[in-house]
Coordinates of C-alpha atoms and ligand atoms in Angstrom, one line a residue:
P1 CA -38.6 -23.3 92.1
A2 CA -41.3 -25.8 91.1
G3 CA -44.8 -24.6 91.3
S4 CA -44.1 -21.0 90.6
F5 CA -45.1 -19.3 87.4
S6 CA -45.6 -15.8 86.2
V7 CA -48.4 -14.3 84.2
R8 CA -47.7 -11.5 81.8
T9 CA -50.3 -9.4 80.2
S10 CA -50.8 -7.0 77.3
W11 CA -52.9 -3.9 77.8
G12 CA -55.0 -1.7 75.6
I13 CA -56.2 1.5 77.2
A14 CA -58.9 3.9 76.2
L15 CA -59.8 7.0 78.3
C16 CA -63.3 8.0 79.2
P17 CA -64.8 10.4 78.0
D18 CA -62.2 11.6 75.5
Q19 CA -61.8 8.4 73.7
G20 CA -65.3 7.0 73.9
K21 CA -68.4 8.4 75.6
D22 CA -70.3 5.1 75.8
L23 CA -69.1 1.8 77.0
Q24 CA -69.3 0.1 73.7
L25 CA -67.1 2.6 71.9
L26 CA -64.7 2.7 74.8
I27 CA -64.2 -1.1 74.7
R28 CA -63.8 -1.1 71.0
H29 CA -61.1 1.5 71.2
A30 CA -59.3 -0.3 74.1
D31 CA -59.5 -3.5 72.1
L32 CA -57.9 -1.8 69.1
A33 CA -55.1 -0.5 71.3
L34 CA -54.7 -4.0 72.7
H35 CA -54.5 -5.5 69.3
H36 CA -51.8 -3.0 68.5
A37 CA -49.9 -3.7 71.7
K38 CA -49.8 -7.4 70.9
K39 CA -48.7 -6.9 67.4
H40 CA -45.8 -4.8 68.3
G41 CA -44.3 -7.3 70.7
K42 CA -46.3 -8.8 73.6
W43 CA -46.4 -7.7 77.2
R44 CA -46.8 -4.1 76.7
Y45 CA -49.5 -1.5 76.9
K46 CA -50.8 0.9 74.2
L47 CA -52.9 3.9 74.7
Y48 CA -55.7 4.4 72.1
E49 CA -55.1 7.1 69.5
P50 CA -57.2 8.0 66.5
Q51 CA -54.4 7.1 64.2
L52 CA -54.8 3.4 65.1
Q53 CA -58.3 3.6 63.5
E54 CA -56.8 5.0 60.3
T55 CA -54.2 2.1 60.2
V56 CA -57.1 -0.3 60.4
Y57 CA -59.1 1.5 57.7
R58 CA -56.0 1.6 55.4
R59 CA -55.3 -2.1 55.9
H60 CA -58.9 -2.9 55.1
A61 CA -58.8 -0.7 52.0
I62 CA -55.6 -2.4 50.8
R63 CA -57.1 -5.8 51.3
E64 CA -60.2 -4.8 49.4
G65 CA -58.1 -3.3 46.6
L66 CA -55.8 -6.4 46.3
N67 CA -58.9 -8.6 45.9
K68 CA -59.6 -7.0 42.5
A69 CA -56.1 -6.1 41.5
I70 CA -55.3 -9.2 39.4
G71 CA -58.5 -9.2 37.5
H72 CA -58.1 -5.5 36.8
N73 CA -54.5 -5.7 35.6
E74 CA -53.2 -3.5 38.3
F75 CA -50.0 -5.4 38.9
H76 CA -46.8 -5.3 37.0
L77 CA -43.2 -6.5 37.6
V78 CA -40.0 -4.5 37.5
Y79 CA -36.6 -6.1 37.1
Q80 CA -33.5 -5.0 39.0
P81 CA -30.2 -6.2 37.6
I82 CA -27.8 -8.3 39.7
F83 CA -24.2 -7.8 38.9
D84 CA -20.9 -9.6 39.0
I85 CA -19.0 -6.8 40.7
Q86 CA -15.4 -8.1 40.5
P87 CA -14.5 -7.0 37.0
E88 CA -13.6 -3.3 36.4
Q89 CA -16.9 -2.9 34.6
A90 CA -19.6 -4.8 36.5
I91 CA -21.5 -7.4 34.4
V92 CA -25.2 -8.2 34.6
V93 CA -25.7 -11.9 35.7
G94 CA -29.4 -11.9 36.3
Y95 CA -32.5 -9.9 37.5
E96 CA -34.7 -9.8 40.5
A97 CA -38.4 -9.5 39.8
L98 CA -40.2 -7.0 42.1
L99 CA -43.9 -6.6 42.3
R100 CA -45.6 -3.2 41.7
W101 CA -49.2 -2.3 42.4
E102 CA -50.9 0.8 41.2
S103 CA -54.4 0.9 42.6
P104 CA -57.0 3.2 40.9
I105 CA -58.2 4.2 44.4
L106 CA -55.2 4.2 46.6
G107 CA -52.5 5.1 44.1
I108 CA -49.0 3.5 44.0
I109 CA -48.5 1.4 47.1
S110 CA -45.1 -0.1 48.2
P111 CA -44.8 -3.9 48.4
T112 CA -43.4 -3.4 51.9
E113 CA -46.9 -2.2 52.7
F114 CA -49.1 -4.5 50.7
I115 CA -47.1 -7.8 50.7
P116 CA -47.5 -8.3 54.5
I117 CA -51.2 -7.6 54.2
A118 CA -51.5 -10.1 51.4
E119 CA -49.5 -12.6 53.4
N120 CA -51.9 -12.3 56.3
S121 CA -54.7 -13.4 54.1
N122 CA -54.7 -16.0 51.4
L123 CA -54.4 -13.2 48.8
I124 CA -50.7 -13.9 48.5
L125 CA -51.4 -17.2 46.8
P126 CA -53.1 -15.9 43.6
M127 CA -50.6 -12.9 43.6
G128 CA -47.6 -15.2 43.9
Q129 CA -49.0 -17.4 41.0
W130 CA -49.5 -14.2 38.9
V131 CA -45.9 -13.2 39.6
F132 CA -44.7 -16.7 38.5
E133 CA -46.7 -16.5 35.2
E134 CA -45.5 -13.0 34.5
A135 CA -41.9 -14.0 35.3
C136 CA -42.2 -16.8 32.8
R137 CA -43.5 -14.4 30.1
F138 CA -40.4 -12.2 30.8
L139 CA -38.0 -15.1 30.5
A140 CA -39.6 -16.3 27.3
A141 CA -39.4 -12.8 25.8
F142 CA -35.8 -12.4 27.0
R143 CA -34.8 -15.7 25.3
E144 CA -36.6 -14.6 22.1
K145 CA -34.8 -11.2 22.1
A146 CA -31.3 -12.1 23.4
G147 CA -31.1 -15.7 22.0
H148 CA -30.1 -17.0 25.5
D149 CA -31.6 -17.5 28.9
V150 CA -31.1 -15.2 31.9
I151 CA -31.4 -16.0 35.6
L152 CA -34.5 -14.4 37.2
S153 CA -34.8 -14.2 41.0
V154 CA -38.4 -14.3 42.3
N155 CA -39.5 -13.6 45.9
V156 CA -41.6 -16.4 47.4
S157 CA -43.7 -16.1 50.6
M158 CA -44.1 -18.7 53.3
R159 CA -47.7 -19.2 52.5
Q160 CA -46.8 -20.2 49.0
L161 CA -44.3 -22.8 50.1
A162 CA -46.8 -24.1 52.6
Q163 CA -49.3 -25.1 50.0
P164 CA -49.3 -28.9 49.6
N165 CA -49.3 -28.7 45.8
F166 CA -46.9 -25.8 45.4
V167 CA -44.2 -27.8 43.6
Q168 CA -46.7 -29.3 41.1
Q169 CA -48.2 -25.9 40.5
V170 CA -44.8 -24.4 39.7
E171 CA -43.9 -27.3 37.4
E172 CA -47.2 -26.9 35.6
T173 CA -46.7 -23.1 35.2
L174 CA -43.2 -23.7 33.7
R175 CA -44.4 -26.4 31.4
K176 CA -47.2 -24.3 30.0
A177 CA -44.9 -21.3 29.5
G178 CA -42.1 -23.5 28.0
V179 CA -39.5 -22.1 30.4
H180 CA -36.7 -24.0 32.1
A181 CA -36.7 -24.3 35.9
A182 CA -33.0 -23.6 35.8
A183 CA -33.7 -20.0 34.8
F184 CA -35.3 -19.4 38.3
N185 CA -33.7 -18.4 41.5
L186 CA -36.3 -18.4 44.4
E187 CA -35.7 -15.9 47.2
V188 CA -37.0 -16.9 50.6
T189 CA -36.5 -15.3 54.0
E190 CA -35.3 -16.8 57.2
S191 CA -38.7 -16.3 58.9
I192 CA -40.2 -18.6 56.3
L193 CA -37.8 -21.3 57.1
M194 CA -38.0 -20.9 60.9
A195 CA -41.8 -21.3 60.9
D196 CA -41.9 -24.9 59.8
V197 CA -38.4 -26.0 59.0
E198 CA -39.0 -29.6 58.0
K199 CA -41.9 -28.9 55.6
S200 CA -40.2 -26.0 54.0
V201 CA -36.9 -27.9 53.6
D202 CA -38.8 -30.7 51.8
C203 CA -40.5 -28.2 49.5
L204 CA -37.2 -26.4 48.8
E205 CA -35.5 -29.7 48.1
A206 CA -38.2 -30.6 45.6
L207 CA -37.8 -27.2 43.9
R208 CA -34.1 -27.6 43.7
E209 CA -34.5 -31.0 42.2
L210 CA -36.6 -29.4 39.5
G211 CA -33.5 -27.3 38.8
M212 CA -34.2 -24.0 40.6
A213 CA -31.7 -22.3 42.7
I214 CA -32.6 -21.0 46.2
S215 CA -31.4 -17.8 47.8
L216 CA -31.7 -16.7 51.4
D217 CA -33.0 -13.1 51.4
D218 CA -32.2 -10.4 54.0
F219 CA -29.3 -12.4 55.3
G220 CA -27.5 -11.0 58.4
T221 CA -30.6 -9.6 60.0
G222 CA -31.9 -12.8 61.6
Y223 CA -30.4 -15.6 63.6
S224 CA -29.3 -18.2 61.1
S225 CA -26.0 -19.8 61.9
F226 CA -23.9 -21.4 59.2
T227 CA -24.5 -24.7 60.9
Y228 CA -28.2 -24.3 60.4
L229 CA -27.8 -23.1 56.8
A230 CA -25.9 -26.2 55.9
K231 CA -29.2 -28.2 56.4
L232 CA -30.9 -26.1 53.8
P233 CA -30.7 -26.5 50.0
I234 CA -29.5 -22.9 49.7
S235 CA -26.8 -21.7 47.2
T236 CA -27.0 -17.9 47.5
L237 CA -27.0 -15.5 50.5
K238 CA -28.4 -12.0 49.9
I239 CA -26.7 -9.7 52.4
D240 CA -29.4 -7.3 53.8
K241 CA -29.2 -3.7 52.8
S242 CA -29.0 -2.6 56.5
L243 CA -25.5 -4.3 56.7
V244 CA -24.4 -2.6 53.5
D245 CA -25.6 0.7 54.8
D246 CA -23.7 0.3 58.1
L247 CA -20.4 -0.4 56.2
T248 CA -19.7 3.3 56.2
D249 CA -21.1 4.0 59.6
N250 CA -18.5 5.9 61.7
G251 CA -19.7 4.8 65.0
E252 CA -20.1 1.5 66.9
N253 CA -22.7 0.3 64.3
N254 CA -20.0 -0.1 61.7
S255 CA -20.7 -3.5 60.1
L256 CA -17.3 -4.0 58.4
P257 CA -15.9 -6.6 60.8
L258 CA -19.1 -8.5 60.8
L259 CA -19.3 -8.4 57.0
E260 CA -15.7 -9.4 56.6
S261 CA -16.2 -12.5 58.6
L262 CA -19.6 -13.3 57.0
L263 CA -18.0 -13.1 53.6
Y264 CA -15.0 -15.2 54.6
M265 CA -17.3 -17.9 56.0
A266 CA -19.7 -17.8 53.1
N267 CA -16.9 -18.1 50.5
R268 CA -15.2 -20.9 52.4
L269 CA -18.5 -22.8 52.5
G270 CA -19.2 -22.3 48.8
Y271 CA -22.1 -19.9 48.9
R272 CA -22.6 -17.2 46.3
V273 CA -23.1 -13.9 48.1
V274 CA -25.1 -11.0 46.7
A275 CA -24.9 -7.6 48.5
E276 CA -28.2 -5.8 48.4
G277 CA -28.9 -2.0 48.3
V278 CA -25.5 -0.9 47.2
E279 CA -25.8 2.9 46.9
T280 CA -22.3 4.4 47.1
P281 CA -18.9 3.8 45.4
E282 CA -17.4 3.4 48.9
Q283 CA -19.8 0.6 49.8
L284 CA -19.0 -1.1 46.5
R285 CA -15.2 -0.8 47.0
L286 CA -15.4 -2.3 50.6
L287 CA -17.6 -5.2 49.3
K288 CA -15.2 -6.0 46.4
E289 CA -12.2 -5.8 48.6
N290 CA -13.6 -8.2 51.1
G291 CA -14.5 -10.9 48.6
C292 CA -18.1 -10.1 47.8
F293 CA -18.6 -11.3 44.2
F294 CA -22.2 -10.1 43.4
G295 CA -24.1 -6.8 44.1
Q296 CA -27.4 -5.2 43.5
G297 CA -28.5 -1.6 44.3
Y298 CA -29.3 1.8 42.9
L299 CA -25.6 2.6 42.3
L300 CA -25.4 -0.4 39.9
G301 CA -28.9 -0.4 38.4
K302 CA -32.4 0.5 39.4
P303 CA -35.5 -1.7 38.9
S304 CA -36.9 -1.1 35.4
L305 CA -39.7 -2.2 33.2
A306 CA -39.5 -5.2 30.9
R307 CA -39.8 -3.1 27.8
D308 CA -36.7 -1.1 28.8
I309 CA -34.6 -4.3 29.2
L310 CA -35.8 -6.2 26.2
Ligands
C2E401 P1 -36.4 -7.4 48.9 O1 -36.7 -8.7 48.3 O2 -35.4 -7.3 49.9 O3 -36.2 -6.4 47.7 C1 -35.2 -5.4 47.7 C2 -35.9 -4.1 47.8 O4 -34.9 -3.1 47.9 C3 -36.8 -3.7 46.7 O5 -37.8 -2.9 47.2 C4 -35.8 -2.8 45.8 O6 -36.5 -1.9 45.0 C5 -35.1 -2.1 46.9 N1 -33.7 -1.6 46.5 C6 -32.9 -2.2 45.6 N2 -31.7 -1.5 45.5 C7 -31.9 -0.5 46.4 C8 -31.0 0.6 46.8 O7 -29.9 0.7 46.3 N3 -31.5 1.5 47.7 C9 -32.7 1.3 48.3 N4 -33.1 2.2 49.2 N5 -33.5 0.3 48.0 C10 -33.1 -0.6 47.0 P2 -39.3 -3.1 46.8 O8 -39.4 -3.4 45.4 O9 -40.1 -2.0 47.4 O10 -39.7 -4.5 47.6 C11 -39.8 -4.5 49.0 C12 -40.0 -6.0 49.4 O11 -41.3 -6.5 49.0 C13 -39.0 -7.0 48.8 O12 -37.8 -6.8 49.6 C14 -39.7 -8.3 49.0 O13 -39.6 -8.7 50.3 C15 -41.2 -7.8 48.8 N6 -41.6 -8.2 47.5 C16 -41.4 -7.5 46.3 N7 -41.9 -8.2 45.3 C17 -42.4 -9.4 45.7 C18 -43.1 -10.5 45.2 O14 -43.3 -10.6 43.9 N8 -43.4 -11.5 46.0 C19 -43.2 -11.5 47.3 N9 -43.6 -12.5 48.1 N10 -42.6 -10.4 47.9 C20 -42.2 -9.4 47.1
CA402 CA1 -35.6 -10.3 47.4
CA403 CA1 -33.7 -8.5 50.6

């Protein structure tokens, strides 16, 4: 009825005296717990635990470390092959560039941990630029060695796309390196597109006009409908690893029916489909049988250093 509304709250709880003997500390701990509660879905409560403090410290240490990482040469790229899986013997059709960071203080840290932290600050911008420049160096070296170009997929974050001059910056980087735009395939995730659809579509259109292909990463985990996809300049769908994993699930999570229909629709609509995280021959067989033409995963090829490919 008109005039009624509901209020929902998030709670952070700290107990006295165990989790803070004075008011200040107690409030700080409760606040930390509140922050955690909000981050993990709103409208819930979280009880303070010392581990929350450690998470905060680690995030802080990672942010500090990332600040210096480019200048200190701590990043490198590895390249995972993408295959045409239909022939008896799968054929490499391109590579995906994956960022690696070895910090002298924190050791090797997974991109699943440091990329979200970089994305939450502006650090992802210089990092993304570094990835582009390094990718260009790889492509130039590949052409030199092999005598022909190869397609390189590069992951791009929302913040990068949101920069007003992103397209010019990309153009400039390619021009300096003497690399063709057509050698690139940019991988973006759905969350990127949802955030500000119109702006990102414009940006992606401009990149496609340059000659780059665009892939939708982690497909099948979000909410995109094919109707919505049709509005985007996307040519490739990357089926998320979780769907590939569940292909051989014996219970109700089995993803085969879903995958069958996704592949059918995608093929009818003219998308290229790459299955990610293929680890077993059984997964590969099911993918091939159901009309998946491209695959990537440890079974087919692990990410490797440029010098092992060139
Ligand atoms: P993603 O784009 O979905 O990349 C695929 C991830 O799955 C990679 O992890 C890859 O090493 C891993 N993978 C590939 N095949 C298999 C397999 O058969 N089994 C298993 N268990 N894993 C497999 P990685 O390199 O740790 O990257 C994680 C995520 O970090 C990426 O997910 C991507 O979202 C992000 N990321 C990596 N490099 C960059 C980058 O240069 N820029 C941005 N913005 N994000 C990046
Ligand atoms: Ca990717
Ligand atoms: Ca993915």
